Coordinates of C-alpha atoms in Angstrom, one line a residue:
M1 CA -17.3 -14.7 19.7
L2 CA -18.3 -13.1 23.0
T3 CA -19.4 -9.5 22.8
T4 CA -20.7 -7.4 25.7
W5 CA -22.1 -4.0 25.3
S6 CA -24.5 -1.7 27.1
W7 CA -26.6 1.2 26.1
F8 CA -29.0 3.7 27.6
R9 CA -31.1 6.7 26.6
D10 CA -29.8 10.1 27.8
E11 CA -31.8 13.2 27.8
A12 CA -30.4 16.0 26.0
R13 CA -2.2 -4.6 21.6
E14 CA -0.6 -4.2 18.9
L15 CA -1.5 -6.0 15.6
I16 CA 0.2 -9.4 15.1
E17 CA 3.0 -9.7 12.6
D18 CA 1.0 -12.1 10.5
E19 CA -1.7 -9.5 10.1
E20 CA 0.7 -6.9 8.9
E21 CA 2.2 -9.3 6.4
E22 CA -1.3 -10.1 5.2
L23 CA -2.1 -6.5 4.7
S24 CA 1.2 -5.8 2.8
R25 CA 0.4 -8.6 0.3
H26 CA -2.2 -6.5 -1.5
K27 CA -0.3 -3.2 -1.3
R28 CA 1.6 -3.7 -4.5
Q29 CA -0.5 -2.7 -7.5
A30 CA 0.2 -2.5 -11.2
Q31 CA 0.6 0.9 -12.8
R32 CA -2.7 2.7 -12.8
R33 CA -4.4 4.4 -15.7
N34 CA -7.5 6.6 -15.8
A35 CA -10.7 4.6 -15.8
S36 CA -12.6 6.7 -18.3
N37 CA -15.6 5.4 -20.3
E38 CA -13.2 3.8 -22.9
N39 CA -11.9 1.7 -20.0
L40 CA -15.3 0.3 -19.1
W41 CA -16.3 -3.4 -19.7
V42 CA -19.4 -2.3 -21.6
D43 CA -20.1 -5.8 -22.9
G44 CA -19.4 -7.6 -19.7
V45 CA -16.2 -9.2 -18.4
K46 CA -14.9 -12.5 -19.7
Y47 CA -12.3 -14.2 -17.5
V48 CA -10.0 -17.2 -17.9
F49 CA -8.2 -19.1 -15.0
D50 CA -4.6 -20.0 -15.4
P51 CA -4.5 -23.8 -15.8
N52 CA -2.2 -23.9 -12.8
A53 CA -4.6 -21.9 -10.6
S54 CA -5.4 -23.5 -7.3
Q55 CA -9.0 -24.4 -6.3
K56 CA -8.7 -21.9 -3.5
L57 CA -7.9 -19.1 -6.0
K58 CA -10.8 -20.1 -8.2
D59 CA -13.2 -20.2 -5.3
G60 CA -12.2 -16.8 -3.9
F61 CA -12.3 -15.1 -7.4
T62 CA -15.6 -16.7 -8.2
L63 CA -17.1 -15.4 -4.9
A64 CA -15.8 -12.0 -5.8
V65 CA -17.2 -11.7 -9.3
N66 CA -20.5 -13.2 -8.2
A67 CA -20.8 -10.5 -5.5
W68 CA -20.1 -7.7 -7.9
Q69 CA -22.4 -9.2 -10.5
K70 CA -25.2 -9.8 -8.1
D71 CA -25.8 -6.1 -7.2
T72 CA -24.7 -4.4 -10.5
C73 CA -25.6 -4.7 -14.2
I74 CA -22.1 -6.0 -14.9
N75 CA -22.0 -9.6 -16.2
F76 CA -19.0 -11.9 -15.7
T77 CA -18.5 -15.0 -17.9
L78 CA -16.1 -17.8 -17.3
V79 CA -14.3 -19.0 -20.4
Q80 CA -12.3 -22.2 -20.3
T81 CA -9.3 -21.4 -22.4
R82 CA -7.5 -18.3 -23.8
E83 CA -7.9 -19.6 -27.3
E84 CA -11.7 -19.1 -27.0
V85 CA -11.2 -15.3 -26.4
K86 CA -8.3 -14.6 -28.7
G87 CA -8.7 -11.1 -30.0
E88 CA -11.2 -10.2 -27.3
D89 CA -11.0 -8.3 -24.0
Y90 CA -10.7 -10.6 -21.0
L91 CA -9.1 -11.1 -17.6
Y92 CA -6.6 -13.8 -17.1
V93 CA -6.6 -14.8 -13.4
T94 CA -3.2 -16.0 -12.4
T95 CA -0.2 -15.5 -10.1
D96 CA 2.9 -13.5 -10.8
E97 CA 5.9 -15.8 -11.0
T98 CA 8.2 -13.0 -10.0
D99 CA 6.1 -12.0 -7.0
P100 CA 4.2 -15.1 -5.8
K101 CA 2.6 -13.2 -3.0
G102 CA 1.5 -10.2 -5.1
C103 CA -2.0 -9.0 -5.6
L104 CA -2.1 -6.8 -8.7
S105 CA -4.6 -5.4 -11.1
H106 CA -4.8 -2.5 -13.5
V107 CA -7.6 0.0 -13.1
G108 CA -10.2 -0.4 -15.7
K109 CA -10.1 -2.3 -19.0
L110 CA -6.9 -2.2 -20.9
G111 CA -8.1 -4.1 -24.0
G112 CA -7.2 -7.6 -25.0
Y113 CA -5.3 -9.8 -22.6
Q114 CA -5.4 -8.4 -19.1
P115 CA -3.8 -10.2 -16.2
I116 CA -5.1 -10.0 -12.6
F117 CA -2.7 -11.5 -10.1
L118 CA -3.8 -13.2 -6.9
G119 CA -0.8 -14.6 -5.2
D120 CA -0.3 -16.7 -2.1
G121 CA -2.5 -15.3 0.6
C122 CA -4.5 -13.2 -1.9
E123 CA -7.0 -15.9 -2.9
S124 CA -9.6 -15.0 -0.4
F125 CA -12.8 -13.1 -1.2
P126 CA -11.7 -9.7 0.3
H127 CA -8.5 -9.6 -1.7
A128 CA -10.2 -10.9 -4.9
A129 CA -13.1 -8.4 -4.6
H130 CA -10.6 -5.6 -4.1
E131 CA -8.6 -6.5 -7.2
V132 CA -11.8 -7.0 -9.3
G133 CA -12.9 -3.5 -8.1
H134 CA -9.7 -2.2 -9.6
A135 CA -10.2 -4.1 -12.9
L136 CA -13.7 -2.6 -13.1
G137 CA -12.3 1.0 -12.7
M138 CA -12.1 1.8 -9.0
Y139 CA -9.0 3.4 -7.4
H140 CA -8.0 3.1 -3.8
T141 CA -10.2 5.1 -1.5
Q142 CA -7.2 6.6 0.4
T143 CA -6.0 8.1 -2.9
R144 CA -9.2 10.1 -3.5
H145 CA -8.5 13.8 -4.4
D146 CA -10.4 14.8 -1.2
R147 CA -8.8 12.3 1.1
D148 CA -6.9 15.0 3.2
K149 CA -10.3 15.9 4.7
Y150 CA -10.7 12.4 6.1
I151 CA -7.3 10.8 6.8
H152 CA -3.8 11.8 7.8
L153 CA -0.9 9.9 6.4
K154 CA 2.2 9.3 8.5
D155 CA 4.8 9.0 5.7
D156 CA 7.5 7.9 8.0
N157 CA 5.5 4.7 8.9
I158 CA 5.0 3.8 5.2
E159 CA 7.5 1.5 3.6
E160 CA 9.2 3.1 0.6
E161 CA 8.0 0.5 -1.9
Y162 CA 4.3 1.1 -0.9
K163 CA 4.2 4.9 -0.9
E164 CA 2.9 5.0 -4.4
Q165 CA -0.2 3.3 -3.2
Y166 CA -1.0 6.5 -1.1
L167 CA -0.3 9.1 -3.8
K168 CA -3.3 11.4 -4.0
L169 CA -5.1 11.5 -7.3
T170 CA -6.0 14.7 -9.1
E171 CA -9.6 15.8 -9.3
E172 CA -9.4 15.5 -13.1
K173 CA -8.4 11.8 -12.8
N174 CA -10.5 10.9 -9.9
E175 CA -14.3 10.8 -10.4
N176 CA -16.3 10.0 -7.3
Y177 CA -19.7 11.0 -8.6
G178 CA -20.4 13.0 -5.5
F179 CA -20.3 10.0 -3.2
P180 CA -19.0 10.6 0.3
Y181 CA -15.7 9.2 1.6
D182 CA -16.3 5.7 2.9
Y183 CA -13.8 4.3 5.4
G184 CA -15.4 0.9 5.1
S185 CA -14.9 0.6 1.3
I186 CA -13.4 -2.7 0.0
M187 CA -11.0 -0.3 -1.8
H188 CA -9.7 1.3 1.4
Y189 CA -6.5 0.1 3.0
G190 CA -6.3 -0.7 6.6
S191 CA -3.7 0.5 9.1
S192 CA -2.0 -0.7 12.3
V193 CA -3.6 0.7 15.5
E194 CA -0.4 0.9 17.5
N195 CA 2.0 2.2 14.8
P196 CA -0.4 3.6 12.2
W197 CA 0.6 4.8 8.7
M198 CA -2.8 6.1 8.1
V199 CA -5.1 7.8 10.7
P200 CA -8.7 8.7 10.2
F201 CA -9.8 12.1 11.5
D202 CA -12.9 10.3 12.9
A203 CA -11.0 8.1 15.4
N204 CA -13.9 5.7 15.7
Y205 CA -13.1 4.5 12.1
K206 CA -9.6 3.3 12.9
T207 CA -10.5 -0.4 12.9
T208 CA -13.1 -0.1 10.1
M209 CA -10.5 0.7 7.5
G210 CA -9.4 -2.4 5.6
S211 CA -12.9 -3.8 5.4
P212 CA -13.4 -7.3 4.0
F213 CA -16.8 -6.4 2.5
I214 CA -18.0 -4.6 -0.6
S215 CA -19.7 -1.6 0.9
F216 CA -23.0 0.0 -0.1
I217 CA -21.1 3.0 -1.3
D218 CA -18.9 0.7 -3.4
L219 CA -22.0 -0.8 -5.0
F220 CA -23.7 2.6 -5.6
M221 CA -20.6 4.1 -7.1
M222 CA -19.9 1.1 -9.4
N223 CA -23.5 1.1 -10.6
T224 CA -23.2 4.8 -11.3
H225 CA -19.9 4.3 -13.1
Y226 CA -21.4 1.7 -15.4
N227 CA -24.7 3.6 -15.9
C228 CA -26.6 0.7 -14.2
T229 CA -28.6 3.4 -12.4
D230 CA -30.1 4.5 -15.7
I231 CA -31.7 1.1 -16.4
C232 CA -34.7 1.5 -14.1
D233 CA -37.5 4.0 -15.0
P234 CA -37.7 6.3 -11.9
K235 CA -41.5 6.6 -12.5
T236 CA -42.2 2.9 -12.3
S237 CA -39.3 1.5 -10.3
A238 CA -39.1 1.0 -6.5
Q239 CA -39.2 4.1 -4.4
C240 CA -36.3 3.3 -2.2
E241 CA -36.0 4.7 1.3
N242 CA -33.0 5.3 3.6
G243 CA -30.6 6.0 0.7
G244 CA -31.2 2.8 -1.2
F245 CA -31.5 2.7 -5.0
P246 CA -33.4 0.5 -7.5
H247 CA -31.7 -2.8 -8.3
P248 CA -30.7 -2.8 -11.9
R249 CA -31.7 -6.4 -12.3
K250 CA -34.9 -6.1 -10.3
C251 CA -36.3 -2.6 -10.7
D252 CA -39.2 -3.3 -8.2
E253 CA -36.6 -3.9 -5.4
C254 CA -33.9 -1.9 -3.9
I255 CA -30.2 -2.3 -3.0
C256 CA -30.1 -1.2 0.6
P257 CA -27.4 0.3 2.9
G258 CA -26.2 -2.1 5.6
G259 CA -28.7 -2.4 8.4
Y260 CA -31.7 -1.9 6.1
G261 CA -33.8 -4.5 4.2
G262 CA -37.1 -5.2 2.6
A263 CA -38.0 -4.3 -1.0
L264 CA -37.9 -0.6 -0.2
C265 CA -35.1 -0.5 2.5
N266 CA -37.6 0.4 5.2
Q267 CA -37.4 -2.8 7.2
R268 CA -34.9 -4.4 9.5
P269 CA -33.1 -7.2 7.6
Q270 CA -34.3 -10.7 8.5
D271 CA -30.7 -12.0 8.6
C272 CA -31.0 -14.1 11.8
A273 CA -33.6 -15.5 14.2
D274 CA -32.4 -13.4 17.1
G275 CA -32.4 -9.9 15.4
K276 CA -34.9 -7.5 16.8
T277 CA -35.9 -3.9 17.4
L278 CA -35.1 -2.6 20.9
E279 CA -36.1 0.5 22.7
A280 CA -33.7 2.4 24.8
S281 CA -34.6 3.6 28.3
D282 CA -33.1 6.0 30.9
G283 CA -31.2 3.2 32.5
W284 CA -28.7 0.7 31.2
K285 CA -29.9 -2.4 29.5
S286 CA -27.9 -5.5 28.5
L287 CA -28.1 -7.8 25.5
E288 CA -26.5 -11.2 25.0
A289 CA -26.6 -12.4 21.4
N290 CA -25.2 -15.4 19.7
I291 CA -24.6 -15.7 16.0
H292 CA -23.3 -19.0 14.5
K293 CA -21.4 -19.6 11.3
T294 CA -21.2 -23.3 10.6
K295 CA -19.5 -23.3 7.2
D296 CA -16.3 -21.5 6.3
D297 CA -17.2 -20.6 2.7
G298 CA -15.8 -17.1 2.6
T299 CA -19.0 -15.4 3.6
Y300 CA -20.1 -13.8 6.9
A301 CA -23.2 -14.5 9.1
T302 CA -24.9 -11.3 10.2
C303 CA -27.5 -10.3 12.8
T304 CA -29.1 -6.9 12.8
Y305 CA -30.5 -5.0 15.8
W306 CA -32.3 -1.7 15.6
I307 CA -32.2 0.5 18.7
T308 CA -34.8 3.3 18.9
A309 CA -35.4 6.3 21.2
P310 CA -37.8 9.3 21.2
D311 CA -36.8 12.2 18.9
D312 CA -35.6 14.4 21.8
K313 CA -33.3 11.7 23.2
K314 CA -30.0 10.3 22.3
I315 CA -28.7 6.7 22.7
E316 CA -25.4 5.7 24.3
I317 CA -23.9 2.3 23.5
E318 CA -21.0 0.7 25.3
I319 CA -19.4 -2.5 24.1
E320 CA -18.2 -4.4 27.2
S321 CA -16.4 -7.3 25.7
I322 CA -15.9 -9.2 22.4
N323 CA -14.3 -12.6 22.5
T324 CA -12.4 -12.4 19.2
K325 CA -9.1 -14.3 19.6
E326 CA -7.1 -11.3 18.2
P327 CA -7.7 -7.9 16.6
T328 CA -7.6 -7.8 12.8
I329 CA -7.5 -5.0 10.3
G330 CA -11.0 -4.2 9.2
C331 CA -12.4 -6.5 11.9
A332 CA -12.1 -9.2 9.3
K333 CA -12.5 -12.1 11.8
G334 CA -15.7 -10.8 13.3
G335 CA -17.0 -7.8 15.2
V336 CA -19.8 -5.3 15.8
E337 CA -20.8 -2.4 13.5
I338 CA -22.5 0.6 15.0
K339 CA -24.3 3.1 12.7
A340 CA -23.8 6.4 14.5
N341 CA -23.5 8.8 11.5
E342 CA -26.2 11.0 10.2
N343 CA -25.6 9.4 6.8
H344 CA -26.7 5.8 7.1
T345 CA -25.4 4.9 3.6
L346 CA -21.9 5.0 5.0
T347 CA -20.2 2.1 6.7
G348 CA -20.6 2.3 10.5
Y349 CA -18.0 2.1 13.2
R350 CA -16.6 -1.5 13.6
C351 CA -15.0 -3.0 16.6
D352 CA -13.5 -6.5 17.1
I353 CA -12.1 -6.0 20.6
E354 CA -12.9 -3.6 23.5
R355 CA -11.1 -0.6 21.9
D356 CA -12.6 2.8 22.6
A357 CA -16.0 1.2 22.3
R358 CA -18.5 3.8 23.5
F359 CA -20.7 5.6 21.0
F360 CA -23.4 8.3 21.2
L361 CA -26.3 8.0 18.8
D362 CA -28.4 11.2 18.6
E363 CA -30.4 10.9 15.4
E364 CA -34.1 10.7 15.1
E365 CA -34.0 7.5 13.1
A366 CA -33.6 4.0 14.5
Q367 CA -29.9 3.0 15.1
Y368 CA -28.5 -0.4 14.7
C369 CA -25.5 -2.6 15.0
Y370 CA -24.9 -5.8 13.3
F371 CA -22.5 -8.7 13.9
L372 CA -20.1 -10.4 11.6
Y373 CA -18.8 -13.9 11.3
Y374 CA -18.7 -16.9 13.6
P375 CA -20.3 -17.5 17.1
K376 CA -20.5 -14.4 19.2
F377 CA -22.5 -13.0 22.1
L378 CA -23.6 -9.4 22.8
Y379 CA -24.8 -7.6 26.0
Y380 CA -26.7 -4.3 26.0

């Protein structure tokens, strides 16, 4: 993917029909119920695959549960047959015969047999991770009780059968543990750019919504919901920086926001050979970067750059070109992410084509952008 962008230090097409069809596949959810403590999988999550499940479905679901398990204290256990878990709580991973393209899950643990449906087109990691998030207790981000501060819904553009997926929750039913609204949550729907049904008040986030990644806020909220954050002793565990928190499985290391790495979240991630720390100047500079992904295994290659400037300066970044073949909701087929918010725990602005791609970064901290999926080049 070819991406061109420029930055300097200053003193002071419409979405394709297939994409919309893909988005609509996971809009139909099962009836929700409050994910209170009694709906937690306190003893871990056992799951069984339908004997007729495709290998693609199994692979996508396995990637999803591994991702949630890796950075939480929640354990997932594959069981071969339903007979082995008779009388227990478990997920049955299957497809809905009445809706073969449906992606459905209840919110939280129901108790006993609990189906999770991943129909045709829903077998990929993003869809599976989204549905597992529901099963663990997460609602859609766009239904948060405070969502009206962050998005505007255009009801006339929402198909009638999907409007329930945008109904705002009450504050009593929706516990967000004080975490900020994250446009890049795996639980946030995307929207068309040309004929949107959902518009972010921060326009730079319009292509971030519908993200294919579990965000840092998703992980922090899930760890809080399951009391994983209580496992590590604050006196002896890692003293995380930049908003990170101690890893519940390795208390001497941290789970870090995107763009930060190292044991304490105070280093640039070593995610590629070309990543580096750059210093802005009074004139424009250009960067050409290439990131390769040689195996289509449902994961993304990333490359992180930090851009720094003196405290009394601000940075301007301009993306000149990105050679993605087509725009996608959530920049799912590759793009650039710019951290331009004061709160670096939030997902940044994502671009996958040259769409309003100019940003001003005026914080004291180092800024960064990182690149997602398949070969791409960058100019700065």
